mmCIF file of C-alpha atoms in Angstrom:
data_model
loop_
_atom_site.group_PDB
_atom_site.id
_atom_site.type_symbol
_atom_site.label_atom_id
_atom_site.label_comp_id
_atom_site.label_asym_id
_atom_site.label_seq_id
_atom_site.Cartn_x
_atom_site.Cartn_y
_atom_site.Cartn_z
ATOM 1 C CA MET A 127 0.000 0.000 0.000
ATOM 2 C CA ALA A 128 1.318 3.430 -0.930
ATOM 3 C CA THR A 129 1.997 5.891 1.850
ATOM 4 C CA HIS A 130 0.559 9.347 1.228
ATOM 5 C CA SER A 131 2.162 12.325 2.933
ATOM 6 C CA ILE A 132 -0.489 14.923 3.771
ATOM 7 C CA GLY A 133 0.664 18.444 4.538
ATOM 8 C CA VAL A 134 -0.895 21.867 5.008
ATOM 9 C CA HIS A 135 0.009 25.327 3.757
ATOM 10 C CA VAL A 136 0.818 27.413 6.844
ATOM 11 C CA GLY A 137 2.070 30.658 5.269
ATOM 12 C CA PRO A 138 5.242 32.222 6.674
ATOM 13 C CA GLY A 139 4.713 30.842 10.164
ATOM 14 C CA LEU A 140 6.616 33.830 11.534
ATOM 15 C CA THR A 141 5.648 36.966 13.443
ATOM 16 C CA ASP A 142 6.269 40.447 12.059
ATOM 17 C CA ASP A 143 9.520 40.377 14.045
ATOM 18 C CA GLY A 144 10.685 37.259 12.224
ATOM 19 C CA GLU A 145 10.229 34.859 15.139
ATOM 20 C CA PRO A 146 8.279 31.576 14.982
ATOM 21 C CA ASP A 147 4.568 32.344 15.379
ATOM 22 C CA ARG A 148 3.005 30.164 18.107
ATOM 23 C CA GLY A 149 5.842 27.679 17.708
ATOM 24 C CA GLY A 150 6.064 28.050 13.931
ATOM 25 C CA PRO A 151 5.239 25.595 11.142
ATOM 26 C CA VAL A 152 6.510 22.545 13.015
ATOM 27 C CA ALA A 153 4.123 23.257 15.879
ATOM 28 C CA ARG A 154 1.253 23.812 13.423
ATOM 29 C CA ALA A 155 1.959 20.425 11.821
ATOM 30 C CA ALA A 156 1.889 18.719 15.217
ATOM 31 C CA GLU A 157 -1.438 20.351 16.104
ATOM 32 C CA MET A 158 -3.000 19.059 12.885
ATOM 33 C CA ASP A 159 -1.199 15.686 12.814
ATOM 34 C CA ALA A 160 0.160 16.692 9.396
ATOM 35 C CA ASP A 161 3.024 14.931 7.649
ATOM 36 C CA GLY A 162 4.280 18.128 6.038
ATOM 37 C CA VAL A 163 4.028 21.883 5.688
ATOM 38 C CA GLN A 164 4.221 24.371 2.855
ATOM 39 C CA VAL A 165 5.670 27.745 3.811
ATOM 40 C CA PHE A 166 6.482 31.145 2.384
ATOM 41 C CA LEU A 167 9.988 32.408 3.060
ATOM 42 C CA ALA A 168 9.118 36.046 2.281
ATOM 43 C CA ASP A 169 6.093 38.216 1.521
ATOM 44 C CA PRO A 170 4.149 36.315 -1.183
ATOM 45 C CA GLN A 171 3.158 39.627 -2.792
ATOM 46 C CA GLY A 172 6.591 41.250 -2.512
ATOM 47 C CA TRP A 173 10.064 41.288 -4.013
ATOM 48 C CA LYS A 174 12.218 40.981 -0.891
ATOM 49 C CA THR A 175 14.981 38.394 -0.755
ATOM 50 C CA PRO A 176 14.246 35.740 1.897
ATOM 51 C CA LYS A 177 16.146 36.072 5.159
ATOM 52 C CA PRO A 178 17.597 33.153 7.161
ATOM 53 C CA ARG A 179 14.895 31.658 9.392
ATOM 54 C CA PRO A 180 15.391 31.142 13.126
ATOM 55 C CA ASP A 181 13.592 27.789 12.826
ATOM 56 C CA ALA A 182 15.589 26.516 9.820
ATOM 57 C CA GLU A 183 17.208 23.670 11.755
ATOM 58 C CA GLN A 184 13.867 22.717 13.295
ATOM 59 C CA LEU A 185 12.313 22.505 9.829
ATOM 60 C CA ARG A 186 15.248 20.458 8.547
ATOM 61 C CA THR A 187 15.174 17.938 11.388
ATOM 62 C CA ALA A 188 11.470 17.620 12.265
ATOM 63 C CA GLY A 189 10.862 14.710 9.914
ATOM 64 C CA LEU A 190 8.281 16.682 7.943
ATOM 65 C CA ASP A 191 7.881 16.997 4.187
ATOM 66 C CA VAL A 192 8.650 20.695 3.734
ATOM 67 C CA HIS A 193 7.770 22.559 0.553
ATOM 68 C CA VAL A 194 8.385 26.242 -0.100
ATOM 69 C CA HIS A 195 6.056 28.367 -2.217
ATOM 70 C CA ALA A 196 7.732 31.176 -4.154
ATOM 71 C CA PRO A 197 6.073 34.625 -4.145
ATOM 72 C CA TYR A 198 3.074 34.977 -6.428
ATOM 73 C CA VAL A 199 4.597 38.046 -8.111
ATOM 74 C CA LEU A 200 7.366 36.021 -9.774
ATOM 75 C CA ASN A 201 6.926 35.678 -13.536
ATOM 76 C CA VAL A 202 10.012 34.455 -15.368
ATOM 77 C CA ALA A 203 7.963 33.951 -18.556
ATOM 78 C CA THR A 204 7.118 37.598 -19.190
ATOM 79 C CA THR A 205 8.775 39.707 -21.870
ATOM 80 C CA ASN A 206 8.759 42.661 -19.446
ATOM 81 C CA ASN A 207 12.417 42.937 -18.395
ATOM 82 C CA ARG A 208 11.516 44.842 -15.230
ATOM 83 C CA ILE A 209 9.588 41.817 -14.011
ATOM 84 C CA ARG A 210 11.397 38.899 -15.681
ATOM 85 C CA ILE A 211 14.946 39.712 -14.554
ATOM 86 C CA PRO A 212 14.076 40.308 -10.872
ATOM 87 C CA SER A 213 11.870 37.201 -11.020
ATOM 88 C CA ARG A 214 14.732 35.060 -12.270
ATOM 89 C CA LYS A 215 17.088 36.366 -9.562
ATOM 90 C CA LEU A 216 14.504 35.938 -6.824
ATOM 91 C CA LEU A 217 13.700 32.404 -7.977
ATOM 92 C CA GLY A 218 17.346 31.504 -7.426
ATOM 93 C CA ALA A 219 17.379 33.200 -4.017
ATOM 94 C CA HIS A 220 14.253 31.335 -2.910
ATOM 95 C CA ALA A 221 15.693 28.034 -4.122
ATOM 96 C CA ARG A 222 18.786 28.595 -1.989
ATOM 97 C CA ALA A 223 16.658 29.564 1.004
ATOM 98 C CA ALA A 224 14.441 26.522 0.436
ATOM 99 C CA ALA A 225 17.491 24.279 0.528
ATOM 100 C CA ASP A 226 18.476 25.870 3.848
ATOM 101 C CA VAL A 227 15.216 24.711 5.466
ATOM 102 C CA GLY A 228 15.460 21.221 3.965
ATOM 103 C CA ALA A 229 12.626 21.670 1.472
ATOM 104 C CA ARG A 230 11.749 18.919 -0.988
ATOM 105 C CA GLY A 231 11.038 21.529 -3.657
ATOM 106 C CA LEU A 232 10.211 25.127 -4.537
ATOM 107 C CA VAL A 233 6.723 25.699 -5.938
ATOM 108 C CA VAL A 234 6.358 28.484 -8.522
ATOM 109 C CA HIS A 235 3.477 29.438 -10.793
ATOM 110 C CA GLY A 236 4.002 29.019 -14.531
ATOM 111 C CA GLY A 237 3.433 32.691 -15.281
ATOM 112 C CA HIS A 238 2.293 34.290 -18.526
ATOM 113 C CA VAL A 239 3.290 36.653 -21.307
ATOM 114 C CA LEU A 240 1.624 39.925 -22.292
ATOM 115 C CA ALA A 241 -1.537 39.833 -24.386
ATOM 116 C CA ALA A 242 0.286 40.992 -27.519
ATOM 117 C CA ASP A 243 3.084 38.419 -27.147
ATOM 118 C CA ASP A 244 3.520 34.980 -28.650
ATOM 119 C CA PRO A 245 3.418 32.413 -25.796
ATOM 120 C CA ALA A 246 6.504 30.854 -27.392
ATOM 121 C CA ALA A 247 8.475 33.802 -26.000
ATOM 122 C CA GLY A 248 7.424 32.827 -22.488
ATOM 123 C CA VAL A 249 8.395 29.215 -23.077
ATOM 124 C CA ASP A 250 11.818 30.345 -24.249
ATOM 125 C CA ASN A 251 12.214 32.587 -21.199
ATOM 126 C CA TRP A 252 11.571 29.582 -18.972
ATOM 127 C CA ARG A 253 14.138 27.578 -20.963
ATOM 128 C CA LYS A 254 16.694 30.362 -20.550
ATOM 129 C CA THR A 255 16.005 30.484 -16.803
ATOM 130 C CA PHE A 256 16.817 26.800 -16.397
ATOM 131 C CA ALA A 257 19.724 26.916 -18.854
ATOM 132 C CA ARG A 258 21.396 29.841 -17.075
ATOM 133 C CA GLN A 259 20.972 28.115 -13.724
ATOM 134 C CA ALA A 260 22.353 24.868 -15.157
ATOM 135 C CA ASP A 261 25.491 26.763 -16.181
ATOM 136 C CA GLU A 262 25.888 27.684 -12.489
ATOM 137 C CA GLY A 263 25.375 24.142 -11.231
ATOM 138 C CA GLY A 264 21.562 23.999 -11.252
ATOM 139 C CA PHE A 265 18.967 24.811 -8.610
ATOM 140 C CA PRO A 266 19.763 23.417 -5.130
ATOM 141 C CA VAL A 267 16.203 22.069 -4.803
ATOM 142 C CA PRO A 268 13.776 20.933 -7.512
ATOM 143 C CA VAL A 269 11.769 23.779 -9.048
ATOM 144 C CA LEU A 270 8.157 22.614 -9.212
ATOM 145 C CA ILE A 271 5.952 24.457 -11.710
ATOM 146 C CA GLU A 272 2.277 24.721 -10.782
ATOM 147 C CA ASN A 273 -0.656 24.812 -13.197
ATOM 148 C CA THR A 274 -2.732 27.985 -13.047
ATOM 149 C CA ALA A 275 -6.476 28.656 -13.153
ATOM 150 C CA GLY A 276 -6.833 31.441 -15.712
ATOM 151 C CA GLY A 277 -5.170 34.301 -17.493
ATOM 152 C CA GLY A 278 -4.409 34.829 -21.137
ATOM 153 C CA ASN A 279 -1.180 33.501 -22.637
ATOM 154 C CA ALA A 280 -0.455 31.435 -19.517
ATOM 155 C CA MET A 281 2.391 28.936 -19.575
ATOM 156 C CA ALA A 282 0.703 26.222 -17.490
ATOM 157 C CA ARG A 283 -3.067 26.678 -17.691
ATOM 158 C CA ASP A 284 -3.910 24.345 -20.563
ATOM 159 C CA LEU A 285 -2.495 20.898 -21.228
ATOM 160 C CA ASP A 286 -1.302 21.816 -24.720
ATOM 161 C CA ALA A 287 0.546 24.835 -23.296
ATOM 162 C CA LEU A 288 2.062 22.586 -20.641
ATOM 163 C CA ALA A 289 3.288 20.255 -23.380
ATOM 164 C CA ARG A 290 5.030 23.129 -25.172
ATOM 165 C CA LEU A 291 6.623 24.237 -21.924
ATOM 166 C CA TRP A 292 7.860 20.752 -21.056
ATOM 167 C CA ASP A 293 9.354 20.273 -24.495
ATOM 168 C CA ALA A 294 11.603 23.218 -23.599
ATOM 169 C CA ILE A 295 12.409 22.583 -19.930
ATOM 170 C CA GLY A 296 11.904 18.889 -19.286
ATOM 171 C CA GLU A 297 15.576 18.144 -19.876
ATOM 172 C CA PHE A 298 16.504 20.354 -16.906
ATOM 173 C CA GLY A 299 14.649 18.232 -14.358
ATOM 174 C CA ALA A 300 11.735 20.598 -13.782
ATOM 175 C CA GLY A 301 9.057 19.196 -11.478
ATOM 176 C CA PHE A 302 5.284 19.653 -11.536
ATOM 177 C CA VAL A 303 2.600 20.595 -9.004
ATOM 178 C CA LEU A 304 -0.981 19.640 -9.831
ATOM 179 C CA ASP A 305 -3.440 22.048 -8.204
ATOM 180 C CA THR A 306 -6.911 20.535 -8.351
ATOM 181 C CA CYS A 307 -8.786 23.845 -7.954
ATOM 182 C CA HIS A 308 -6.728 25.407 -10.744
ATOM 183 C CA ALA A 309 -7.222 22.366 -12.988
ATOM 184 C CA TRP A 310 -10.985 22.411 -12.354
ATOM 185 C CA ALA A 311 -11.148 26.152 -13.074
ATOM 186 C CA ALA A 312 -9.219 25.620 -16.304
ATOM 187 C CA GLY A 313 -11.690 22.976 -17.448
ATOM 188 C CA TRP A 314 -9.506 19.886 -17.031
ATOM 189 C CA ASP A 315 -11.106 16.493 -16.501
ATOM 190 C CA LEU A 316 -9.957 15.606 -12.987
ATOM 191 C CA ALA A 317 -10.804 11.958 -13.585
ATOM 192 C CA THR A 318 -7.939 11.781 -16.095
ATOM 193 C CA ALA A 319 -5.800 14.763 -15.011
ATOM 194 C CA VAL A 320 -3.065 12.711 -13.352
ATOM 195 C CA ALA A 321 -2.616 10.502 -16.408
ATOM 196 C CA ASP A 322 -2.906 13.500 -18.751
ATOM 197 C CA VAL A 323 -0.163 15.401 -16.917
ATOM 198 C CA ARG A 324 2.122 12.384 -16.592
ATOM 199 C CA ALA A 325 1.814 11.780 -20.330
ATOM 200 C CA ILE A 326 3.333 15.246 -20.799
ATOM 201 C CA THR A 327 5.764 15.698 -17.901
ATOM 202 C CA GLY A 328 6.479 12.127 -16.868
ATOM 203 C CA ARG A 329 6.017 13.170 -13.234
ATOM 204 C CA ILE A 330 3.881 14.814 -10.573
ATOM 205 C CA ASP A 331 5.898 15.860 -7.551
ATOM 206 C CA LEU A 332 3.175 17.427 -5.406
ATOM 207 C CA VAL A 333 -0.604 17.816 -5.386
ATOM 208 C CA HIS A 334 -2.287 20.935 -4.041
ATOM 209 C CA LEU A 335 -5.531 19.221 -3.076
ATOM 210 C CA ASN A 336 -8.051 22.064 -3.047
ATOM 211 C CA ASN A 337 -11.761 22.155 -3.683
ATOM 212 C CA SER A 338 -13.289 25.032 -5.678
ATOM 213 C CA ARG A 339 -15.968 27.574 -4.823
ATOM 214 C CA ASP A 340 -16.782 27.933 -8.539
ATOM 215 C CA ALA A 341 -17.973 25.768 -11.394
ATOM 216 C CA ALA A 342 -15.699 23.825 -13.712
ATOM 217 C CA GLY A 343 -14.141 25.985 -16.420
ATOM 218 C CA SER A 344 -14.770 29.217 -14.510
ATOM 219 C CA SER A 345 -11.099 30.347 -14.669
ATOM 220 C CA ARG A 346 -11.592 31.495 -11.058
ATOM 221 C CA ASP A 347 -9.022 30.552 -8.409
ATOM 222 C CA ARG A 348 -11.140 30.444 -5.257
ATOM 223 C CA HIS A 349 -10.338 27.558 -2.948
ATOM 224 C CA ALA A 350 -12.999 25.812 -0.865
ATOM 225 C CA PRO A 351 -12.768 23.332 2.031
ATOM 226 C CA LEU A 352 -11.983 19.804 0.942
ATOM 227 C CA ALA A 353 -15.541 18.481 1.327
ATOM 228 C CA ALA A 354 -17.478 21.721 0.755
ATOM 229 C CA GLY A 355 -16.927 22.880 -2.812
ATOM 230 C CA GLU A 356 -17.991 22.214 -6.378
ATOM 231 C CA ILE A 357 -15.588 19.283 -6.859
ATOM 232 C CA PRO A 358 -16.892 15.938 -5.522
ATOM 233 C CA VAL A 359 -14.675 14.943 -2.613
ATOM 234 C CA GLU A 360 -14.455 11.401 -3.997
ATOM 235 C CA LEU A 361 -12.864 12.836 -7.143
ATOM 236 C CA LEU A 362 -10.283 14.727 -5.077
ATOM 237 C CA VAL A 363 -9.438 11.558 -3.165
ATOM 238 C CA GLU A 364 -8.925 9.692 -6.426
ATOM 239 C CA VAL A 365 -6.568 12.406 -7.696
ATOM 240 C CA ALA A 366 -4.497 12.049 -4.525
ATOM 241 C CA ARG A 367 -4.514 8.267 -4.833
ATOM 242 C CA ALA A 368 -3.537 8.252 -8.508
ATOM 243 C CA ALA A 369 -0.797 10.864 -8.108
ATOM 244 C CA ASP A 370 0.766 8.833 -5.276
ATOM 245 C CA CYS A 371 2.967 11.735 -4.145
ATOM 246 C CA PRO A 372 2.923 14.257 -1.280
ATOM 247 C CA VAL A 373 -0.291 16.259 -0.889
ATOM 248 C CA VAL A 374 -0.617 19.795 0.491
ATOM 249 C CA LEU A 375 -3.965 21.248 1.501
ATOM 250 C CA GLU A 376 -4.371 24.956 0.704
ATOM 251 C CA THR A 377 -7.979 25.001 1.843
ATOM 252 C CA PRO A 378 -9.542 27.740 3.999
ATOM 253 C CA GLY A 379 -10.098 26.982 7.674
ATOM 254 C CA ASP A 380 -8.470 26.815 11.092
ATOM 255 C CA VAL A 381 -6.334 24.170 12.791
ATOM 256 C CA ALA A 382 -9.365 22.056 13.710
ATOM 257 C CA ASP A 383 -10.725 22.229 10.155
ATOM 258 C CA HIS A 384 -7.415 21.108 8.686
ATOM 259 C CA ALA A 385 -6.988 18.345 11.252
ATOM 260 C CA GLY A 386 -10.409 17.071 10.195
ATOM 261 C CA GLU A 387 -9.497 17.217 6.517
ATOM 262 C CA ILE A 388 -6.264 15.337 7.133
ATOM 263 C CA GLY A 389 -8.166 12.662 9.040
ATOM 264 C CA LEU A 390 -10.774 12.386 6.301
ATOM 265 C CA LEU A 391 -8.175 12.108 3.559
ATOM 266 C CA ARG A 392 -5.966 9.698 5.493
ATOM 267 C CA ALA A 393 -8.927 7.391 6.139
ATOM 268 C CA ALA A 394 -10.062 7.546 2.507
ATOM 269 C CA LEU A 395 -6.591 6.683 1.228
ATOM 270 C CA SER A 396 -5.894 3.887 3.730
#
């Protein structure tokens, strides 16, 4: 029987002063009986370089599956130099910081190009990002690209776009994160999504197991509790089972809610 690691997104887990908040992510995981945590290492809407964490050793040695989520503002695909170049530099900085906390991987959204641009330019910008890093010895942790819910000229919204992207970056060892809410919003068939993605990428490294507040194909990224959204919970369980990789819940709710979701999912997968 496969063992499924179930983690929860806990945000930075730090106070405004940079100290562990209520014990930090490791304490949050213990409260929820989670196998892992996903954390931010800096403001998810900002451009600041991540600072060393006071709980880095605790994260490294706690026996948890740790994943780091890069800031949402990063977009290495864009043709806008004022965004692409800082994005590329910050991606490298977050990868180094992720390695320092013992992360299994660094999650980053696929990004997009401007409306007037050919998406091929964005694909090539991703290729250049990996190629430049390879010349410097590669990323210290796997970079895991996540599918997105909407947006024009997106690199990882549609399966055909994902195929074009992987043709360019697959050789560099890029990983993939399947977000079920995003896939649902983009109109994917969740019953076949795992097989569809694997046929393109050869791998799924992480599942963001989120329900959706909106209908299939809505292009709206609004997460719902695991058993209280538009996606049948049985379908979400089957995605987790088929992917057979670590799962992170990014669902709304408090510690008790997430503990309940972990228990539900663990029982369904046992």
